[in-house]
CSV table of C-alpha atoms in Angstrom, one decimal:
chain,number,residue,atom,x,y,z
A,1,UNK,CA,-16.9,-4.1,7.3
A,2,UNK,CA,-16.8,-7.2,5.0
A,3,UNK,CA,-14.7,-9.0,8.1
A,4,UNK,CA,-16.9,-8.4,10.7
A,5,UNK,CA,-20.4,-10.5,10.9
A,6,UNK,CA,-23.5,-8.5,11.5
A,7,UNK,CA,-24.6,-10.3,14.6
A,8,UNK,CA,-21.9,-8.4,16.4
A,9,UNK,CA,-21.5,-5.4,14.5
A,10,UNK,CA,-24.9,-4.6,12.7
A,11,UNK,CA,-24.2,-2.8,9.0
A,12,UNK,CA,-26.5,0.1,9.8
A,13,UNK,CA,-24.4,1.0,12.4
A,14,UNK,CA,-21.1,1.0,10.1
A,15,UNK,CA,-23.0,3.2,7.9
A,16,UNK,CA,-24.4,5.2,10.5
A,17,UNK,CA,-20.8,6.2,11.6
A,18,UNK,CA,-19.3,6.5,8.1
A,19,UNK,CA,-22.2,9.1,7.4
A,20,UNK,CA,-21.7,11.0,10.8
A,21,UNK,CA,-17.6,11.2,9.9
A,22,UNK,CA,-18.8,12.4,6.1
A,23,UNK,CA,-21.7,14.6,7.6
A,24,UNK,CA,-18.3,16.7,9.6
A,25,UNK,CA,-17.2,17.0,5.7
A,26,UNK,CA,-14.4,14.8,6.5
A,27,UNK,CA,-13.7,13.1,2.7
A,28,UNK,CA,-13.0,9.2,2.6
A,29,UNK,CA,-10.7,8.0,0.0
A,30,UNK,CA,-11.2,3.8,-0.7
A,31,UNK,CA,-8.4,2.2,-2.2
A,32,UNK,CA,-6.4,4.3,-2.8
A,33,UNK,CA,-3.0,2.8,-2.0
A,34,UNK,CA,-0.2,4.6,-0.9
A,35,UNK,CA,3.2,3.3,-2.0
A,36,UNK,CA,5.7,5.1,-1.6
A,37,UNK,CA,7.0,8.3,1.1
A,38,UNK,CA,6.5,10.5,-1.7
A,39,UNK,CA,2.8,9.8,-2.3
A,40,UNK,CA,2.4,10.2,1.6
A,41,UNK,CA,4.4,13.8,1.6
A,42,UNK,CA,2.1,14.3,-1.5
A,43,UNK,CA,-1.3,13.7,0.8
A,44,UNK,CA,0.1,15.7,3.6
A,45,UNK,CA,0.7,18.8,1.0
A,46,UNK,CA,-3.0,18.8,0.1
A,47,UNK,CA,-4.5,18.2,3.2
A,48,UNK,CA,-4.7,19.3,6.7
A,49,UNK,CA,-4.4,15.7,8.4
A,50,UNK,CA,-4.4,12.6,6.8
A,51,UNK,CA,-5.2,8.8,8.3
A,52,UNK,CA,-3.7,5.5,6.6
A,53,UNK,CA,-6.1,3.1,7.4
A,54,UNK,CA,-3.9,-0.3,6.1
A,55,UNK,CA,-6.9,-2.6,4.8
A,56,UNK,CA,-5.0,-6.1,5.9
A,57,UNK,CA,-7.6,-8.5,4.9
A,58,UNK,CA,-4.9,-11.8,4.3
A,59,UNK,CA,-5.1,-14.3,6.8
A,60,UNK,CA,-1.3,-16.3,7.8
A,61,UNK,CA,-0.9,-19.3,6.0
A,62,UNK,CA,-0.9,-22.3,8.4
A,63,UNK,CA,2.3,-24.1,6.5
A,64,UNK,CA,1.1,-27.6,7.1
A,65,UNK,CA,0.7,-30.5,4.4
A,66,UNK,CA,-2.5,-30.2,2.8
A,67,UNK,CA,-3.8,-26.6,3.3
A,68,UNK,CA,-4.3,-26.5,-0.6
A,69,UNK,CA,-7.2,-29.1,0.2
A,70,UNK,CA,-11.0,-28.8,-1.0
A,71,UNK,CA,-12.8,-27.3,2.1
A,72,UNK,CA,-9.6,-25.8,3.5
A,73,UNK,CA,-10.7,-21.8,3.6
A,74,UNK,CA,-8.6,-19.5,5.2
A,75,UNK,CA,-10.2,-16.9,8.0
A,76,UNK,CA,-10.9,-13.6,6.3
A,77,UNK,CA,-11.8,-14.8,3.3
A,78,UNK,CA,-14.9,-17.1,5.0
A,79,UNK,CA,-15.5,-14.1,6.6
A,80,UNK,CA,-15.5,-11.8,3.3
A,81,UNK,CA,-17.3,-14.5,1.5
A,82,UNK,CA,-20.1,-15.2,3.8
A,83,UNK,CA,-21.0,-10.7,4.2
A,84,UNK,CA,-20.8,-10.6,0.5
A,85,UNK,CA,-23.3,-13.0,-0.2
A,86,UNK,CA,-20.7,-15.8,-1.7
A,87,UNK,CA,-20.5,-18.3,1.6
A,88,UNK,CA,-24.3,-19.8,2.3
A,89,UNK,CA,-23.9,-23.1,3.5
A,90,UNK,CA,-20.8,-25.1,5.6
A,91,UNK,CA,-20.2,-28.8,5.7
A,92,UNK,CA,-22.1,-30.2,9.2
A,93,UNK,CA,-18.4,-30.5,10.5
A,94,UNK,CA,-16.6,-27.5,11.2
A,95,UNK,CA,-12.6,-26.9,12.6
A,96,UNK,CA,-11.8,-23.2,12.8
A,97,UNK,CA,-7.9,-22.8,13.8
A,98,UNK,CA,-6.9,-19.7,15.8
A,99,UNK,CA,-7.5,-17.9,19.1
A,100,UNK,CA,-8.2,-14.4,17.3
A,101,UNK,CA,-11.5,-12.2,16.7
A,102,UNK,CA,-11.7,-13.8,13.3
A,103,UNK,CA,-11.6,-17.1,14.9
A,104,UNK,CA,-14.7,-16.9,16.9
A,105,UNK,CA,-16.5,-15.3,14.1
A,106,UNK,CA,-15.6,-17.9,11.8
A,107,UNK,CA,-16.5,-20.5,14.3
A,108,UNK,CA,-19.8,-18.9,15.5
A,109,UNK,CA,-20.8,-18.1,11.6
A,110,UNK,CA,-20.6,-21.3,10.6
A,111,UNK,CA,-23.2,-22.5,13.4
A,112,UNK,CA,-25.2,-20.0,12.1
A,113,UNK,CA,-25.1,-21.6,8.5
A,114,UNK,CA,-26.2,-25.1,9.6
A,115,UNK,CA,-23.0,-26.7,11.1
A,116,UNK,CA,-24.1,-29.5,13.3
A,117,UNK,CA,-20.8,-28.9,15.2
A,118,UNK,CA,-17.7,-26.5,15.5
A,119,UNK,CA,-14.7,-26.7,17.3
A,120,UNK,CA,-12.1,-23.9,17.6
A,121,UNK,CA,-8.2,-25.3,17.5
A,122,UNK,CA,-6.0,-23.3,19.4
A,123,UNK,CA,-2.3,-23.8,20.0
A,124,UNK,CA,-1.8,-21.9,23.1
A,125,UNK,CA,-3.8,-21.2,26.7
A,126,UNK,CA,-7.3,-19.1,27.4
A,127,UNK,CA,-5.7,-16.6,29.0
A,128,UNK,CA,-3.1,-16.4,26.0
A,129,UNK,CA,-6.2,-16.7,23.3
A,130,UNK,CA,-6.3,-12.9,22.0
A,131,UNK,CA,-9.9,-12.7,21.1
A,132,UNK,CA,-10.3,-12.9,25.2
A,133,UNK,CA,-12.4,-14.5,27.3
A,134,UNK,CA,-15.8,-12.5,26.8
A,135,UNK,CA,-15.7,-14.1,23.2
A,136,UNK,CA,-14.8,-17.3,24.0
A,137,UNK,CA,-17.3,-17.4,26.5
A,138,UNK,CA,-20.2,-16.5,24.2
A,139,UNK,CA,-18.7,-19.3,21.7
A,140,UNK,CA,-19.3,-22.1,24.0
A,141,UNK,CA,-22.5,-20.6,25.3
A,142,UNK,CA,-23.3,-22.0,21.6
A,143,UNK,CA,-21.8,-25.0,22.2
A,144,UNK,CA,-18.6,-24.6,20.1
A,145,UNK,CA,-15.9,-26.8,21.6
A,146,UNK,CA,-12.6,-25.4,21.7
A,147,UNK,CA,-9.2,-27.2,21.8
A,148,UNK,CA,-6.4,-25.0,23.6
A,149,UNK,CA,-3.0,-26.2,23.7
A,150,UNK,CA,-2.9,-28.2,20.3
A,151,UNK,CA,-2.0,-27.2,16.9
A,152,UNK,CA,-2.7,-29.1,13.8
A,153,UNK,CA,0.6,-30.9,11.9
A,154,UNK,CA,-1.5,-31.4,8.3
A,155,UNK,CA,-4.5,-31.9,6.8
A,156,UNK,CA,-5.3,-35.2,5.1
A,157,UNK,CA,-7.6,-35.6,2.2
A,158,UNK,CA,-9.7,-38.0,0.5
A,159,UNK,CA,-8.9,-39.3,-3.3
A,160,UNK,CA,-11.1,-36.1,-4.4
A,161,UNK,CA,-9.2,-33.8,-2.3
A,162,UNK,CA,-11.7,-33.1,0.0
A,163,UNK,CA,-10.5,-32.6,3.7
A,164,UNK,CA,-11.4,-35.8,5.4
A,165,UNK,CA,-9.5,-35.3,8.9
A,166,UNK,CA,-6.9,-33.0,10.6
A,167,UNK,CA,-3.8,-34.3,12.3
């Protein structure tokens, strides 16, 4: 829940379904890792049906010069950041790179913390964009500009560090 914002997926509606699956006396186990095929058989011994739910929350690493810069934040962790209370303010500038669900949240987030203006870089076409067309359309009915078809090459910096312009 930590990766989705509450605009599009309120919290009392998370917990409302995580009760309803506890109220059936279904038991949920939080990390709790499983690591090997022996801890799996283990699970299946003491219970009558067992769901992995694989908690993925890293976002792919852009492999460009200057990713390590001030101001460079990757995806998820925005995301995780900004539901638990860590993310409360965004420079007026904002470039969110990727056509996915996190994207658009990212991008659509940041308006909603006081960016003056967001663009959403994406290397490939609309119909290509996995976060689809519904969510794209509801980005720039906020007036988030995206770029398709162009991918950045590297980030450059100022003497600080700080991001000053993407290539």
């Amino acid at each position: 829940s930590v990766g989705i914002p509450p605009y599009r997926l309120p919290w009392h509606k998370i917990e409302g379904a995580v009760k309803w699956v506890e109220d059936l006396g279904i038991e949920i186990k939080l990390n709790s890792p499983v690591k090997s095929g022996e801890d799996l058989e283990n699970l299946m011994k003491e219970y009558d049906a067992v769901y992995l739910a694989a908690g993925a929350h890293k976002s792919p690493a852009l492999d460009i010069p200057g990713e390590d810069l001030n101001g460079v934040v990757h995806g998820i962790k925005f995301m995780k950041d900004l539901n638990l209370g860590n993310q409360e303010k965004v420079p007026p500038k904002v470039a969110v790179v990727g056509g996915g669900f996190t994207a658009i949240d990212c991008a659509r987030s940041s308006l909603r913390l006081g960016a003056k203006e967001v663009s959403i870089i994406y290397r490939r076409t609309l119909k290509e964009m996995p976060a689809g067309e519904l969510e794209v359309s509801m980005a720039e009915e906020e007036a988030i500009k995206i770029l398709f078809l162009t991918t950045p090459v590297r980030i450059l910096g100022d003497a600080n560090s700080n991001v000053k312009v993407i290539e």
